[in-house]
Short mmCIF file of C-alpha atoms in Angstrom, two decimals:
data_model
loop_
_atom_site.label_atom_id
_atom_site.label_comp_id
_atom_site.label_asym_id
_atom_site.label_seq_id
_atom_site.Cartn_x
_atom_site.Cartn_y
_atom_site.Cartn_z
CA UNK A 640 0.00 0.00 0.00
CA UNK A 641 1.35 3.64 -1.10
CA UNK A 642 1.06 6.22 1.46
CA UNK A 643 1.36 9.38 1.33
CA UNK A 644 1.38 12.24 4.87
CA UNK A 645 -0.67 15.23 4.92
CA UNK A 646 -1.00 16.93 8.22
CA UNK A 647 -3.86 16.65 10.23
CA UNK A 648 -5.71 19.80 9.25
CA UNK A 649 -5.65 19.34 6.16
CA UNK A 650 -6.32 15.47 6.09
CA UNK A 651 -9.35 16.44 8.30
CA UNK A 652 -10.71 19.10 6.60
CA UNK A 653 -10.66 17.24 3.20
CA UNK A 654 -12.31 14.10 5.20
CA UNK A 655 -14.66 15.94 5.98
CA UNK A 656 -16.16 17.26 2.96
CA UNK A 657 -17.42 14.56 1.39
CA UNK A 658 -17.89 14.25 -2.07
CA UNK A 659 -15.12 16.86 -2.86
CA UNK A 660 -11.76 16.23 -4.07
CA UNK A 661 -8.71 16.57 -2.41
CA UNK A 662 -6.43 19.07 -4.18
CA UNK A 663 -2.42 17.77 -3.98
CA UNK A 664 0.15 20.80 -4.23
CA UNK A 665 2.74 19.88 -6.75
CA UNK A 666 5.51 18.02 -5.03
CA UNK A 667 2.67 15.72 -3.69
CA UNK A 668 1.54 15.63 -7.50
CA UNK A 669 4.92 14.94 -8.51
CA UNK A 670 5.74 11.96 -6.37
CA UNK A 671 2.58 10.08 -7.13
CA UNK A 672 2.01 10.54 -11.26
CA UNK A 673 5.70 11.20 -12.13
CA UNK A 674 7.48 9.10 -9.47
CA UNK A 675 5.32 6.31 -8.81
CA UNK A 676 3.16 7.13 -12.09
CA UNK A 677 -0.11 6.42 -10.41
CA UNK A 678 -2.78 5.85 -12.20
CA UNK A 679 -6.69 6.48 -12.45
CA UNK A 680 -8.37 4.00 -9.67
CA UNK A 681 -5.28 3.61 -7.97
CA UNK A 682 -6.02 3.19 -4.26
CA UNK A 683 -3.42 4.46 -1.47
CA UNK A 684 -3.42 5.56 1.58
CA UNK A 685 -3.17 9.08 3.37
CA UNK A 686 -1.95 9.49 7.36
CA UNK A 687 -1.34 12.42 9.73
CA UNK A 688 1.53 10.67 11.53
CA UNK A 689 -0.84 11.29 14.70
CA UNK A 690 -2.98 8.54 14.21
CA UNK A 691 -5.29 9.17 11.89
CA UNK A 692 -5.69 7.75 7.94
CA UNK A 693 -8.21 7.30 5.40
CA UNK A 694 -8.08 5.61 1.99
CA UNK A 695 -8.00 7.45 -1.64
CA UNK A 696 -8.60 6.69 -4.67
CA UNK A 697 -6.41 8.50 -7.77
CA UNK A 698 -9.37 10.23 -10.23
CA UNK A 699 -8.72 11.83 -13.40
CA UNK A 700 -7.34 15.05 -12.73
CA UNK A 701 -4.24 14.22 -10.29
CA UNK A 702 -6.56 14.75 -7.52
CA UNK A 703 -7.97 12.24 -4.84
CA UNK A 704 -11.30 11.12 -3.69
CA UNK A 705 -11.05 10.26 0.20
CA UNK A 706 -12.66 7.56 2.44
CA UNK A 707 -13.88 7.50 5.98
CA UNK A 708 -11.49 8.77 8.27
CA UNK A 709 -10.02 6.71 11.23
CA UNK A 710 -8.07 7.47 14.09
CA UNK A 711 -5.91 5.09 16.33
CA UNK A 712 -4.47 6.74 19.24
CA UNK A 713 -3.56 3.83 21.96
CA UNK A 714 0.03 3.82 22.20
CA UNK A 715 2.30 2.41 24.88
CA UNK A 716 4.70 4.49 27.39
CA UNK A 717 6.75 6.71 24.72
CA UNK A 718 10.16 5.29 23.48
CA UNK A 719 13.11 7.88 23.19
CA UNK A 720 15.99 8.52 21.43
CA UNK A 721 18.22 10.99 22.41
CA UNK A 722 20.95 11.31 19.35
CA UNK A 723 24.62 13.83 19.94
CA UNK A 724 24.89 15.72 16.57
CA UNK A 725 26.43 13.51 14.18
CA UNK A 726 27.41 13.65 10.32
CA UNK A 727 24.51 14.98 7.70
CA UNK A 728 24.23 11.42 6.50
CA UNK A 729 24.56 9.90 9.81
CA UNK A 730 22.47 12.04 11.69
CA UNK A 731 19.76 11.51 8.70
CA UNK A 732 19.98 7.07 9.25
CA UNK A 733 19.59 7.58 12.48
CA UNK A 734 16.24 9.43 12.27
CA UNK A 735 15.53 7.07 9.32
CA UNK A 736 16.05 4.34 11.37
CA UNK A 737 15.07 5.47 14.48
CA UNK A 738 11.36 5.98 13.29
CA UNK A 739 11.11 2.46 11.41
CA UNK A 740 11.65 0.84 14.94
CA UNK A 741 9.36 2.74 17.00
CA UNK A 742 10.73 6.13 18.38
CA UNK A 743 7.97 8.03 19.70
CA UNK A 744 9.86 11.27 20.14
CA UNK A 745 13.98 11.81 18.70
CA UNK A 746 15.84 14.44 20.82
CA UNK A 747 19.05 15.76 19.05
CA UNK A 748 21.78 16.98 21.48
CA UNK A 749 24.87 18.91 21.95
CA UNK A 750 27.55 17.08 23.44
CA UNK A 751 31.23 18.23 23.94
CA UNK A 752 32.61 16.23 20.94
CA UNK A 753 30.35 16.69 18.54
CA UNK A 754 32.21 17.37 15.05
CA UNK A 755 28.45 19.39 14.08
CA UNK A 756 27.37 22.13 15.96
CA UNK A 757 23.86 24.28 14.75
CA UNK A 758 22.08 26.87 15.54
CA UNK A 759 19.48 29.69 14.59
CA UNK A 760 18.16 29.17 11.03
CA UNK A 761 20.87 26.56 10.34
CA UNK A 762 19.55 24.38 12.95
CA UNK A 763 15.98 25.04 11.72
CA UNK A 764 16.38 24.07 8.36
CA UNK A 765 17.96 20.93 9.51
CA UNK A 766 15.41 20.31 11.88
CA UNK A 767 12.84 20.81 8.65
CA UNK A 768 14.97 18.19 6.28
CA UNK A 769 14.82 15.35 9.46
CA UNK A 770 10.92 15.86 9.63
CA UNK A 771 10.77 14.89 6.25
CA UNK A 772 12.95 12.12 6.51
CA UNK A 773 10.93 11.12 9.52
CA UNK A 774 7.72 11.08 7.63
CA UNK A 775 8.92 9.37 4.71
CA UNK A 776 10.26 6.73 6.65
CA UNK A 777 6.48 6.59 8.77
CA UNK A 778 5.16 6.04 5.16
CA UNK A 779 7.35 3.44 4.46
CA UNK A 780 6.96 1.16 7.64
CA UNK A 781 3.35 1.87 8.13
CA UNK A 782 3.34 3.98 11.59
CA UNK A 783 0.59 5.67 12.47
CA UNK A 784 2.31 8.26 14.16
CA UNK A 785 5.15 10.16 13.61
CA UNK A 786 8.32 10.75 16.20
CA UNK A 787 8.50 14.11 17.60
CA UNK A 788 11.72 15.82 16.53
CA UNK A 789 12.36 17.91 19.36
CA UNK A 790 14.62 21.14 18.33
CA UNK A 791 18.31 20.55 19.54
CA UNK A 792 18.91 20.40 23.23
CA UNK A 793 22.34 21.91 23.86
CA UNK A 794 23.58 19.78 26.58
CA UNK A 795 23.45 15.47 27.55
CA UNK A 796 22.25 16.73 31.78
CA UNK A 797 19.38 18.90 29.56
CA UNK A 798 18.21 15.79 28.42
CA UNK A 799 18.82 13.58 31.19
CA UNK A 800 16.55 16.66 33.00
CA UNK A 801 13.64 16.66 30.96
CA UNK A 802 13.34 13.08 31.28
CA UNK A 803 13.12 12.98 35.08
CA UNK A 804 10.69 15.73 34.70
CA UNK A 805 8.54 13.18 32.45
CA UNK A 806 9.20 11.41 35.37
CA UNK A 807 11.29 8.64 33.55
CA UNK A 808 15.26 7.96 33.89
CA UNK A 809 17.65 8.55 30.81
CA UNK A 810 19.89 5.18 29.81
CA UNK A 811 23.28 6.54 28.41
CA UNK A 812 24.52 4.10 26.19
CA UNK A 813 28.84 4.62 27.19
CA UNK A 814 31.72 2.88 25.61
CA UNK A 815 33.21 3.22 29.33
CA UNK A 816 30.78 0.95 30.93
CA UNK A 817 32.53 -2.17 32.15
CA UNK A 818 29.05 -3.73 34.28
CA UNK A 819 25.63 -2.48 33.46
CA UNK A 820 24.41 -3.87 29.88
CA UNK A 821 21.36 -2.60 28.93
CA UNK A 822 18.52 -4.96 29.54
CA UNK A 823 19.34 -4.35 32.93
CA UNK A 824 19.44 -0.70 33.03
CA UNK A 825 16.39 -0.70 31.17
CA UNK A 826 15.12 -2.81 34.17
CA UNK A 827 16.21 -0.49 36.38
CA UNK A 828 14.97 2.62 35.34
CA UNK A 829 11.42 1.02 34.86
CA UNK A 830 8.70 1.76 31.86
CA UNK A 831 5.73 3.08 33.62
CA UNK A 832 7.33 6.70 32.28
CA UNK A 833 8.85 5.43 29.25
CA UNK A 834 11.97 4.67 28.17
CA UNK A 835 14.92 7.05 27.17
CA UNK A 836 17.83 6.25 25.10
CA UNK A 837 21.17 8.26 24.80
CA UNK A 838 23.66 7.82 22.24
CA UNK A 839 26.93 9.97 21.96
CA UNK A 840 28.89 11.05 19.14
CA UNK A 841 31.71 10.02 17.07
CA UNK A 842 34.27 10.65 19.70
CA UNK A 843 32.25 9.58 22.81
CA UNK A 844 30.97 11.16 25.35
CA UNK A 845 32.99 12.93 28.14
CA UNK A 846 33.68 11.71 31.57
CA UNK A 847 31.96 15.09 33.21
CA UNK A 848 29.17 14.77 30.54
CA UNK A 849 28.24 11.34 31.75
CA UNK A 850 28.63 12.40 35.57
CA UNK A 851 26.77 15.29 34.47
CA UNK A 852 23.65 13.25 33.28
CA UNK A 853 24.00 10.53 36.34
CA UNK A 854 23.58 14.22 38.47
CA UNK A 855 20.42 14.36 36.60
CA UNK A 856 19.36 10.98 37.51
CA UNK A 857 20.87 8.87 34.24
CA UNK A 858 21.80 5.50 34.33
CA UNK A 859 25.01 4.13 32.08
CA UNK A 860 24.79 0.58 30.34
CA UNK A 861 26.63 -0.88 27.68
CA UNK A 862 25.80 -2.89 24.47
CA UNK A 863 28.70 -5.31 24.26
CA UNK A 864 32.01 -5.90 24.31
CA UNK A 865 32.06 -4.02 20.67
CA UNK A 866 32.69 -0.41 20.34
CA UNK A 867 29.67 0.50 17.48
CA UNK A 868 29.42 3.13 15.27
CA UNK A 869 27.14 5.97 15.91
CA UNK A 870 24.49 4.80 13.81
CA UNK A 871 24.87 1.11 14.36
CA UNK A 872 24.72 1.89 18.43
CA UNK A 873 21.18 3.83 17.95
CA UNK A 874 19.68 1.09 15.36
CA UNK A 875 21.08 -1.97 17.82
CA UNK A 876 20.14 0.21 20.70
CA UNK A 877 16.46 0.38 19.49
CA UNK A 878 16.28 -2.91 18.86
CA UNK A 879 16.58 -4.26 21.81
CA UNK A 880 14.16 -1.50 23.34
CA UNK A 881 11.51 -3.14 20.98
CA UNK A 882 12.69 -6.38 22.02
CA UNK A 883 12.74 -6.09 25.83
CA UNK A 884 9.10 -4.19 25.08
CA UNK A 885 7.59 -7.27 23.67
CA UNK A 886 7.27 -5.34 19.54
CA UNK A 887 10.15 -7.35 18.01
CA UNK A 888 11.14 -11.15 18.72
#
């Protein structure tokens, strides 16, 4: 099944007018007749990556006829990935990635070592191209909703903060970690709240950045012996959040 996002005003407001067409702007128009050359009767399916979709049906002039509108919007404690500022195309995998296994809400940070640094419109626009790599990637896996991409947090203790005031406990994921793996720091920071997920950045994280985040309430844990990749660490990371939540076996 194609799908296709359109945000939830718009979805709603063409739901619910029946019997009139919904209107696609021209990259939308693009991607389905010239891309995916869609055509007449063609059925696919439209979602506000906030847990509503309907069906549509191609008609002759590029525009869409919609069907009843349906919302889902049970959803277990939120899943989080906080990701340091990494390389455009690893940054852009990780959100990729990130939103085909589940992620409920991406946080990018600032950490100490982090070859990237944004801000102002810079970060904006950046923040704009990882939405739409979110949503593309929402179409492709068939999620309902959409992760939040929270604007850059400049700091690892920022995060750690806002998730004890979501009344959760951050897991830092830390080459340095000899003990802790993380099933059992995921055990010990409990679900009722959710679970948060750290990962640092090419370099690592710093000593006082870590004691920083435990100040904050953070637990450390480790993957394996193996010292992963950015990208590989989120993805593996992620995995074994859906795993230990009963999603992936």
């Amino acid at each position: 099944m194609i799908r296709l996002h359109i945000d939830r005003p718009r979805l709603e407001s063409a739901a619910g007018d029946a019997g009139r067409p919904l209107v696609l702007a021209s990259g939308e128009q693009h991607y389905l007749f010239d891309v995916l050359r869609l055509a007449p009767g063609a059925i696919l399916e439209l979602f506000d990556g906030e847990g509503a979709r309907c069906p549509a049906t191609v008609r002759e002039a590029r525009s869409l006829e919609l069907g009843a509108l349906s919302r889902s919007d049970a959803r277990r404690p939120r899943l989080v990935l906080a990701q340091s500022l990494t390389k455009g195309e690893k940054m852009e995998l990780v959100i990729q990635k990130a939103t085909e296994l589940g992620a409920d809400t991406i946080i990018p940070f600032q950490s100490e070592r982090s070859v990237v640094r944004l801000s102002g419109a810079r970060a904006e626009e950046r923040l704009a191209r990882w939405r739409k790599i979110a949503a593309a990637a929402g179409a492709q896996s068939r999620r309902g909703h959409l992760p939040e991409l929270e604007p850059i947090a400049p700091s690892l203790a920022e995060v750690a903060r806002r998730a004890r005031a979501a009344g959760a406990r951050l897991v830092v994921l830390w080459e340095e970690e000899r003990d802790v793996m993380l099933s059992s720091a995921v055990a010990a920071a409990g679900e009722e709240s959710g679970l948060w997920l750290a990962i640092g950045p090419e370099g690592g994280l710093s000593l006082a950045e870590v004691e920083g985040a435990r100040a904050e309430g953070a637990l450390t844990a480790r993957l394996g012996e193996e010292i992963l990749r950015v990208e590989t660490a989120a993805i593996a990371a992620l995995a074994v959040a859906k795993f230990l939540r009963g999603e992936l076996g």
